[in-house]
CSV table of C-alpha atoms in Angstrom, one decimal:
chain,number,residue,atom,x,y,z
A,13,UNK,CA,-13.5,-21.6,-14.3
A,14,UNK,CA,-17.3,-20.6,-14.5
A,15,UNK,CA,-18.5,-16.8,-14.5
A,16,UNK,CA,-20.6,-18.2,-11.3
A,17,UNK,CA,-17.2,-19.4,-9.8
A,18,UNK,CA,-16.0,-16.1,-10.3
A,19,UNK,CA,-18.6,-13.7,-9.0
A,20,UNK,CA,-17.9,-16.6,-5.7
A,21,UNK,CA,-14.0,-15.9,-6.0
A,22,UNK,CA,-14.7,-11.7,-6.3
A,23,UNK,CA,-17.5,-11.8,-3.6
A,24,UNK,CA,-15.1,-13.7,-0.8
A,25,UNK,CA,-12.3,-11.1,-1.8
A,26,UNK,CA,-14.3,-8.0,-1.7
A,27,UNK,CA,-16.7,-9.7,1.9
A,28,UNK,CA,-14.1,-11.2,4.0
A,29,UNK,CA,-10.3,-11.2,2.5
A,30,UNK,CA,-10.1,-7.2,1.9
A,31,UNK,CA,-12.0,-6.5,5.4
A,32,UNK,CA,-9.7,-9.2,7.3
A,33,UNK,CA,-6.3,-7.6,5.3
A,34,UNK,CA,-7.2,-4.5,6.6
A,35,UNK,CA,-7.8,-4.9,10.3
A,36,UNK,CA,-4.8,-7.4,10.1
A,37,UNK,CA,-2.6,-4.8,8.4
A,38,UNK,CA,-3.6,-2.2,11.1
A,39,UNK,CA,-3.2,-4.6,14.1
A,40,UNK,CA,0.6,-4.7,12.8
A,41,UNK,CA,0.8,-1.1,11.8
A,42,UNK,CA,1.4,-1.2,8.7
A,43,UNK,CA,1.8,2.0,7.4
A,44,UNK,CA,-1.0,3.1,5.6
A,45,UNK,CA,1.3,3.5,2.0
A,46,UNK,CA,2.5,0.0,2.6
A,47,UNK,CA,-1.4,-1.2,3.6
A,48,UNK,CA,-2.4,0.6,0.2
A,49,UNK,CA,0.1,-1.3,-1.6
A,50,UNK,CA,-1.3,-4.2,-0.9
A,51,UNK,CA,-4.9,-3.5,-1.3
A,52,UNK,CA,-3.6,-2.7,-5.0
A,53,UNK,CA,-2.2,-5.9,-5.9
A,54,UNK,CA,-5.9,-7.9,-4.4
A,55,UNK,CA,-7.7,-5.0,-6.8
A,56,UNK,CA,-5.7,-6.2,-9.4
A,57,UNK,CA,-6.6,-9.6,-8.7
A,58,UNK,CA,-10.2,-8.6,-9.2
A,59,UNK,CA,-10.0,-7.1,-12.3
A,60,UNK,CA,-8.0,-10.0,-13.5
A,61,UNK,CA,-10.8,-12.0,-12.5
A,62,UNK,CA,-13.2,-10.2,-13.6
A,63,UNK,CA,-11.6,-10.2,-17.1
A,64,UNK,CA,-11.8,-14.1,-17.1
A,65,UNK,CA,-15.8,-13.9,-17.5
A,66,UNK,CA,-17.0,-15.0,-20.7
């Protein structure tokens, strides 16, 4: 995977995943514990990207 590939992958978490996940998550209501959970793991996702750049 390229570093450009990855800025992509970050940008469409951080621009439209994370936003969608959250009005999703409070459309269910989700506990907001449980919604910050979640928003953990996808931050960890990003830092794991992140870590892939060269």
């Amino acid at each position: 995977m390229t570093n450009e590939e990855i800025d992509e992958q970050i940008k469409y978490l951080n621009d439209r995943v994370i936003p969608y996940l959250l009005k999703y998550y409070k459309e269910l209501r989700i506990s907001d514990s449980e919604i910050q959970k979640k928003l953990d793991a996808l931050l960890e996702e990003i830092t794991r990207l992140k870590n892939l750049k060269k």
